[in-house]
CSV table of C-alpha atoms in Angstrom, one decimal:
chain,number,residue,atom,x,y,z
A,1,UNK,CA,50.3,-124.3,36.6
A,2,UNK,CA,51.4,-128.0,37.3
A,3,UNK,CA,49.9,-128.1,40.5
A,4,UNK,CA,46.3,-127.0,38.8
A,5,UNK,CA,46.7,-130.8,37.3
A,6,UNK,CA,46.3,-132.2,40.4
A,7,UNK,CA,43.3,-131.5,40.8
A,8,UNK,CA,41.7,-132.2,37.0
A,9,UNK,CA,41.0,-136.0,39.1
A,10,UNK,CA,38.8,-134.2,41.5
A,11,UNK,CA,37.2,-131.9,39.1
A,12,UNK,CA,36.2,-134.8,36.9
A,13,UNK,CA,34.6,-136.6,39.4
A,14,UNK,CA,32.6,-133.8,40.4
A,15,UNK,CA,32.1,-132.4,36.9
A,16,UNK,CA,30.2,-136.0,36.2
A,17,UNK,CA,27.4,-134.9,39.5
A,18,UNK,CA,26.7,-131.6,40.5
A,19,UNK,CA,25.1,-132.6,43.8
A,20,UNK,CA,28.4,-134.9,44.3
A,21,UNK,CA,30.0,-131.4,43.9
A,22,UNK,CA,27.6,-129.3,46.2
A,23,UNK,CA,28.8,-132.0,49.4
A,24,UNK,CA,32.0,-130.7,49.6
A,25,UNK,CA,32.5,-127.4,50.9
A,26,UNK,CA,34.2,-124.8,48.4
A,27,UNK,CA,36.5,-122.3,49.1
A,28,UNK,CA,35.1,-118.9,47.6
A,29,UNK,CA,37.5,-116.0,47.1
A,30,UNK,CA,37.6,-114.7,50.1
A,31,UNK,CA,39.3,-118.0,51.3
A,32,UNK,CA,35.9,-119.2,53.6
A,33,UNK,CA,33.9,-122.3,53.0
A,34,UNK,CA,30.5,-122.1,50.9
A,35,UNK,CA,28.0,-125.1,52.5
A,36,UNK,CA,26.8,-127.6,51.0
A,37,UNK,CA,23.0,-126.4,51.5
A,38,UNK,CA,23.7,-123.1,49.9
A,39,UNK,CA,25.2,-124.5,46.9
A,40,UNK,CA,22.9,-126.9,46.4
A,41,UNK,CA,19.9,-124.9,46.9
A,42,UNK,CA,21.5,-122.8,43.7
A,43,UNK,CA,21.6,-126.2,42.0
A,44,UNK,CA,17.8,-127.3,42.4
A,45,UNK,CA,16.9,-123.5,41.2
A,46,UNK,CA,19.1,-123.5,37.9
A,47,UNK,CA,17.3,-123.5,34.3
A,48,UNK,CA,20.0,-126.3,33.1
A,49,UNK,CA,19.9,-128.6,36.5
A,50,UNK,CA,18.8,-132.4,35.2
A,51,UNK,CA,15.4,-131.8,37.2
A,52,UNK,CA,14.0,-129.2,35.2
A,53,UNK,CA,15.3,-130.0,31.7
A,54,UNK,CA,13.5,-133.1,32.2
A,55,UNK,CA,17.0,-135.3,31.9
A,56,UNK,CA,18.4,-138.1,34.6
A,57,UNK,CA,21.3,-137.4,36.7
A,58,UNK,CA,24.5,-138.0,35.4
A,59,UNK,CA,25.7,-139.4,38.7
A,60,UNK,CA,28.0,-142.3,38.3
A,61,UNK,CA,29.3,-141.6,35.0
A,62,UNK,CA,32.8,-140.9,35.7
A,63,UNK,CA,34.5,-143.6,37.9
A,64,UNK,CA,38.2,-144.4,39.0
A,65,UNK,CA,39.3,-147.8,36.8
A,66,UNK,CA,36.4,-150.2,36.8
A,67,UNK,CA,36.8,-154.3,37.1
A,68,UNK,CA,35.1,-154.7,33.9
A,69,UNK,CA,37.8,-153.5,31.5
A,70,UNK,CA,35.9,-151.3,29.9
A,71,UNK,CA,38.3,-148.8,29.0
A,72,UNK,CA,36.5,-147.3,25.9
A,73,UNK,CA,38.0,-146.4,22.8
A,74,UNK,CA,39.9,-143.5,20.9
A,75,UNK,CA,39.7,-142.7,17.5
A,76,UNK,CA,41.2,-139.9,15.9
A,77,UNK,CA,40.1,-137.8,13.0
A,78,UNK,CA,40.1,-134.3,11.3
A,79,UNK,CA,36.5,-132.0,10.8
A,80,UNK,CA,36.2,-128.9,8.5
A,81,UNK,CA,33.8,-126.0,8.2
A,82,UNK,CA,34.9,-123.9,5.9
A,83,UNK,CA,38.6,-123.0,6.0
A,84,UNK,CA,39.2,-124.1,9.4
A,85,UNK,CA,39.9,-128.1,9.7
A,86,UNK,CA,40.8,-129.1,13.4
A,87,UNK,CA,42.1,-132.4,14.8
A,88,UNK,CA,40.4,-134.5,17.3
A,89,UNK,CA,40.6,-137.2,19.5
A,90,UNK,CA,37.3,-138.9,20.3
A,91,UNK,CA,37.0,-141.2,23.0
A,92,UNK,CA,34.0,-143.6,23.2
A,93,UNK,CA,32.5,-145.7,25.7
A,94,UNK,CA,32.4,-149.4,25.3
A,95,UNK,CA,28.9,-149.8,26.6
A,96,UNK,CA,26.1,-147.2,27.2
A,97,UNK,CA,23.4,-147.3,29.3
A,98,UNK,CA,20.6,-145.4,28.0
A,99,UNK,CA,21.9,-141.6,26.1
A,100,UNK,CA,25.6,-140.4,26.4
A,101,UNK,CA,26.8,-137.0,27.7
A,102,UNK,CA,29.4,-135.3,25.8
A,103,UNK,CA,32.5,-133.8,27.6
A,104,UNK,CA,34.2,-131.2,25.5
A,105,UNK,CA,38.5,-130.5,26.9
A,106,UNK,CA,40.0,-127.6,25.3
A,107,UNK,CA,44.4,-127.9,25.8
A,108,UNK,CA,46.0,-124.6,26.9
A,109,UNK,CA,48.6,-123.5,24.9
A,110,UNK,CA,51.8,-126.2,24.8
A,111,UNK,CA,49.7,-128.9,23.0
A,112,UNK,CA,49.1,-126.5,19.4
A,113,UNK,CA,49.9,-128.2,16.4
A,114,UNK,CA,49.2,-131.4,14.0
A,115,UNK,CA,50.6,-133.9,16.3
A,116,UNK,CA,47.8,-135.1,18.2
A,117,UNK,CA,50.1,-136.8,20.6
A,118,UNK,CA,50.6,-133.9,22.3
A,119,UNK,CA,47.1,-133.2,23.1
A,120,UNK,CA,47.3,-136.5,25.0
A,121,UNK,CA,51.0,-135.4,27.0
A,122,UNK,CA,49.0,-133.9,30.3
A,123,UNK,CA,45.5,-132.8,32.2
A,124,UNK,CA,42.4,-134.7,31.5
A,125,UNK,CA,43.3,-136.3,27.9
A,126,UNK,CA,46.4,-138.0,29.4
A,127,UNK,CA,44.0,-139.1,32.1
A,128,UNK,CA,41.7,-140.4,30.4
A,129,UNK,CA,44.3,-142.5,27.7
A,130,UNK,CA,46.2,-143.9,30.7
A,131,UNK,CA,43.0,-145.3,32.3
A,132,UNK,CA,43.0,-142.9,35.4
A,133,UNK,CA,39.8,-142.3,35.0
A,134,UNK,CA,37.0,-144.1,33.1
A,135,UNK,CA,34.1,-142.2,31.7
A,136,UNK,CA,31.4,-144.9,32.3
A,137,UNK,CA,28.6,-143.5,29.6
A,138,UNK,CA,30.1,-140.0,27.9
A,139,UNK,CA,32.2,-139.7,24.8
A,140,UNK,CA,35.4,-137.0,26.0
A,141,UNK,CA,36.0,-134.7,22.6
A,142,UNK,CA,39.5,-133.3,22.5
A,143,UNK,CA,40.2,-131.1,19.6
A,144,UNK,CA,43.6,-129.8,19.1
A,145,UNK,CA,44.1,-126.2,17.9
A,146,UNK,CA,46.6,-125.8,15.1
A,147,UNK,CA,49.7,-123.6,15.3
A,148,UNK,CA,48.7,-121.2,13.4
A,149,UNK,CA,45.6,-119.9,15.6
A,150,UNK,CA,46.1,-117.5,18.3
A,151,UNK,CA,43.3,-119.1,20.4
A,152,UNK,CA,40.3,-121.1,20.5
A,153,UNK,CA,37.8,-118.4,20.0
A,154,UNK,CA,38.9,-118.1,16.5
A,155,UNK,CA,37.6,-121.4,15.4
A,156,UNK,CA,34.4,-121.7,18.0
A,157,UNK,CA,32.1,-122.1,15.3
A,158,UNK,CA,33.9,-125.3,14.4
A,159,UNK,CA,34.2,-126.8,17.7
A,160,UNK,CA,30.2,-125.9,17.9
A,161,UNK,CA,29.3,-127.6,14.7
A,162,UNK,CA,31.7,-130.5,15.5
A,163,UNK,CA,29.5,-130.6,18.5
A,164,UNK,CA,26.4,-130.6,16.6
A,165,UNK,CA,27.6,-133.6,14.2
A,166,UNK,CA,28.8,-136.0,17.1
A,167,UNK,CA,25.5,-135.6,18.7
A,168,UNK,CA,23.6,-136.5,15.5
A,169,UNK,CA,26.3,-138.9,14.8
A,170,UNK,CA,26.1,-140.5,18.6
A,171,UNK,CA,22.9,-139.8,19.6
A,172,UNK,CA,24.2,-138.0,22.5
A,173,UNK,CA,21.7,-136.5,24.8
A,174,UNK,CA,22.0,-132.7,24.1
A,175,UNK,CA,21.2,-131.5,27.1
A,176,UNK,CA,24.2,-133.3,28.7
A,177,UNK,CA,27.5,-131.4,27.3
A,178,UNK,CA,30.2,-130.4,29.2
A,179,UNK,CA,32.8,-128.1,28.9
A,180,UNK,CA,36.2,-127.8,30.2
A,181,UNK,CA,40.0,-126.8,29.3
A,182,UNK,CA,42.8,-125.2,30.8
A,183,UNK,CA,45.1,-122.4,30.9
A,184,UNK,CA,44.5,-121.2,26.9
A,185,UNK,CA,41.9,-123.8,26.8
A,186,UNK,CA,40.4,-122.4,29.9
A,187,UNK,CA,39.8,-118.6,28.6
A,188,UNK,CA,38.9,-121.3,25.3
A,189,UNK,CA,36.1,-122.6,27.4
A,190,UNK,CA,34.8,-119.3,28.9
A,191,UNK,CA,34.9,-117.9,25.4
A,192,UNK,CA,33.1,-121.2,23.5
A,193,UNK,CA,30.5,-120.5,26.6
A,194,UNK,CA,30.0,-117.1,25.6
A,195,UNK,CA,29.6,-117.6,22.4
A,196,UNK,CA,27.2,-120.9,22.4
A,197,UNK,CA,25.5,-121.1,25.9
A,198,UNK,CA,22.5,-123.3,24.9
A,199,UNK,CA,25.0,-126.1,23.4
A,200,UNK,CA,26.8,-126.2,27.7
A,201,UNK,CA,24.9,-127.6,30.6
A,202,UNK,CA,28.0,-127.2,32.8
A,203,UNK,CA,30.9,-125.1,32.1
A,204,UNK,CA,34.5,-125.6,34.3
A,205,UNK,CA,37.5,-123.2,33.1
A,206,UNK,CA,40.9,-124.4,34.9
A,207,UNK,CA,42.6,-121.1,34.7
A,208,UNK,CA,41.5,-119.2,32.2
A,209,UNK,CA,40.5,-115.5,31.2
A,210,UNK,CA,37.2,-114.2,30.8
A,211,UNK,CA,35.7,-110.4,30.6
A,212,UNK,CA,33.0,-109.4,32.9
A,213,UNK,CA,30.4,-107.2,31.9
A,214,UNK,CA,26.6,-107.3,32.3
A,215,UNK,CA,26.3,-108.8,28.2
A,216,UNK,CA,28.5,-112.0,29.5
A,217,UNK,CA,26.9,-112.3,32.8
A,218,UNK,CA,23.5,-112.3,31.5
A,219,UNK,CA,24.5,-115.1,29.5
A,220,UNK,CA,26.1,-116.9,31.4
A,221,UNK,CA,24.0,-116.9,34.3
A,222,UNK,CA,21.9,-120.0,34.0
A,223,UNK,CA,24.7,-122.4,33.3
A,224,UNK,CA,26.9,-124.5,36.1
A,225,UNK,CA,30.1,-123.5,36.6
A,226,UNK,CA,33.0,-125.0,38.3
A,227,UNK,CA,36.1,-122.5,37.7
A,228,UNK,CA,39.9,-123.1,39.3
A,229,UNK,CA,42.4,-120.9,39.3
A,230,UNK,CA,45.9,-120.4,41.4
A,231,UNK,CA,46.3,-117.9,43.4
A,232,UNK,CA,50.0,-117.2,42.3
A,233,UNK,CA,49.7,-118.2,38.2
A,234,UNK,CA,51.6,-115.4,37.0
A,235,UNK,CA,50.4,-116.5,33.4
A,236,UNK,CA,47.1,-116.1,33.8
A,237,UNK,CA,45.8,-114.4,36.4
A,238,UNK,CA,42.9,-115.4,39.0
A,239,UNK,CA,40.9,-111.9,39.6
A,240,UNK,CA,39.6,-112.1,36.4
A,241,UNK,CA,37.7,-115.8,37.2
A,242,UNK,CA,37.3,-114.6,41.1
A,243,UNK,CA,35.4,-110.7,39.4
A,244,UNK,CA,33.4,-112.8,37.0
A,245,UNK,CA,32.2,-115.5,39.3
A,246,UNK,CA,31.4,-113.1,42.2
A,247,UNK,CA,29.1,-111.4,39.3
A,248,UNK,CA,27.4,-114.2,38.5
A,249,UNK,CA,26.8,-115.3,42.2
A,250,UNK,CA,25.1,-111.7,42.9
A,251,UNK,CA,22.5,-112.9,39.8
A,252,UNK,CA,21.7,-116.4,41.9
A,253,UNK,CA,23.6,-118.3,39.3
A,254,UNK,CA,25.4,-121.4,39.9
A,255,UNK,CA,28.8,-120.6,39.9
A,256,UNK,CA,32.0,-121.3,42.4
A,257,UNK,CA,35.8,-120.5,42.2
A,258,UNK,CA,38.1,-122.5,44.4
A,259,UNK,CA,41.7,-120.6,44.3
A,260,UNK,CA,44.6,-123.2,44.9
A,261,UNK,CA,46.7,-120.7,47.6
A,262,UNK,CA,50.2,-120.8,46.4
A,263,UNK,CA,49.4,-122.8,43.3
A,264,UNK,CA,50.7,-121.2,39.9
């Protein structure tokens, strides 16, 4: 799975612009190249595209180290909705230019606990605290799941209403929230998905599980979805991201899979 990590850079650049995503050809499943014009065409017909929800494009908003310094700001802090109470990490940009996005990173499996130092030990949270990348206007929310929970779907209604209270808290546009996580926090993000589509403009699940059937396809049809997987992770295996995807793609949703070959 290390060599998925590689490529959290890439996804985040691309995660920040969809049509910055549609340029580069993907590879689908069946190891051929998807154009540019096809997948973007996709883009321009989707219900949650920037166009039609009447919000600006996000272009821009993630950036390699800027000349400014503006490195933003992490706070840390605990939320509780009823008897679950999760840790987070909240990083905030020093300056905004008009509404913030929200990007949402759910940690697989090694970073469980009450040490939220570990949250920060790999993929995008380490990224984004050692200045690899600077998110120009969106907060990044990184909740850690404690070791008592099997996985993140059993506290998704806290991670939704944690959601709901940095918006109101931020005045982050709503119809700018991203979702991502990997390995456990990648079946984490297909699940939260599942569970609370209209909160997710754009979902991308680095090798995670998700069930496909007709219910879950339906919903999440009319979202953006960027999924990764390896082609040898013997942890969690691909087919069930390549099935799901290739069921959305056969409802016109906007939805791509690129499978590292080799990578586990």
């Amino acid at each position: 799975m290390q060599k998925i990590f590689a490529v959290l850079l890439s996804l985040i650049i691309c995660f920040g612009a969809i049509n910055c995503a549609n340029k580069t050809p993907t590879q689908n499943p069946t190891g051929s190249s998807e154009s540019s014009q096809n997948s973007e065409s996709r883009s321009e017909g989707s219900q949650n595209s920037s166009e039609s929800s009447g919000g600006s494009s996000d272009e821009g908003e993630f950036s390699s180290p800027s000349d400014d310094g503006d490195s933003g700001n992490f706070t840390e802090n605990e939320f509780a909705l009823g008897q679950n109470t999760i840790k987070y990490c909240l990083y905030a940009p020093k300056k905004l230019t008009g509404k913030a996005s929200l990007t949402v990173y759910l940690h697989g499996g090694t970073a469980k606990g009450d040490d939220l130092s570990l949250v920060y030990s790999y993929g995008l949270p380490s990224y984004v605290k050692n200045q690899t990348v600077v998110f120009k206007n969106s907060y990044v929310l990184m909740p850690q799941l404690s070791s008592d929970k099997r996985g993140w779907e059993t506290v998704s209604s806290t991670i939704a209403a944690l959601i709901d209270e940095l918006i109101s808290e931020y005045d982050i546009d709503a119809r700018k929230v991203s979702l991502t996580g990997h390995s456990m926090g990648g079946t984490g993000a297909w699940s939260l998905a599942l569970a609370y589509p209209e909160k997710f403009s754009r979902v991308a699940p680095l090798s995670g599980s998700v069930k496909t059937n007709a219910k879950n396809v339906d919903i999440l049809k009319n979202l953006h979805i960027r999924a990764f997987v390896g082609s040898a992770d013997e942890i969690v295996p691909p087919q069930s991201t390549i099935t799901m995807i290739d069921a959305l793609k056969a409802k016109s949703a906007d939805a791509v899979v690129t499978v590292f070959d080799g990578a586990g």
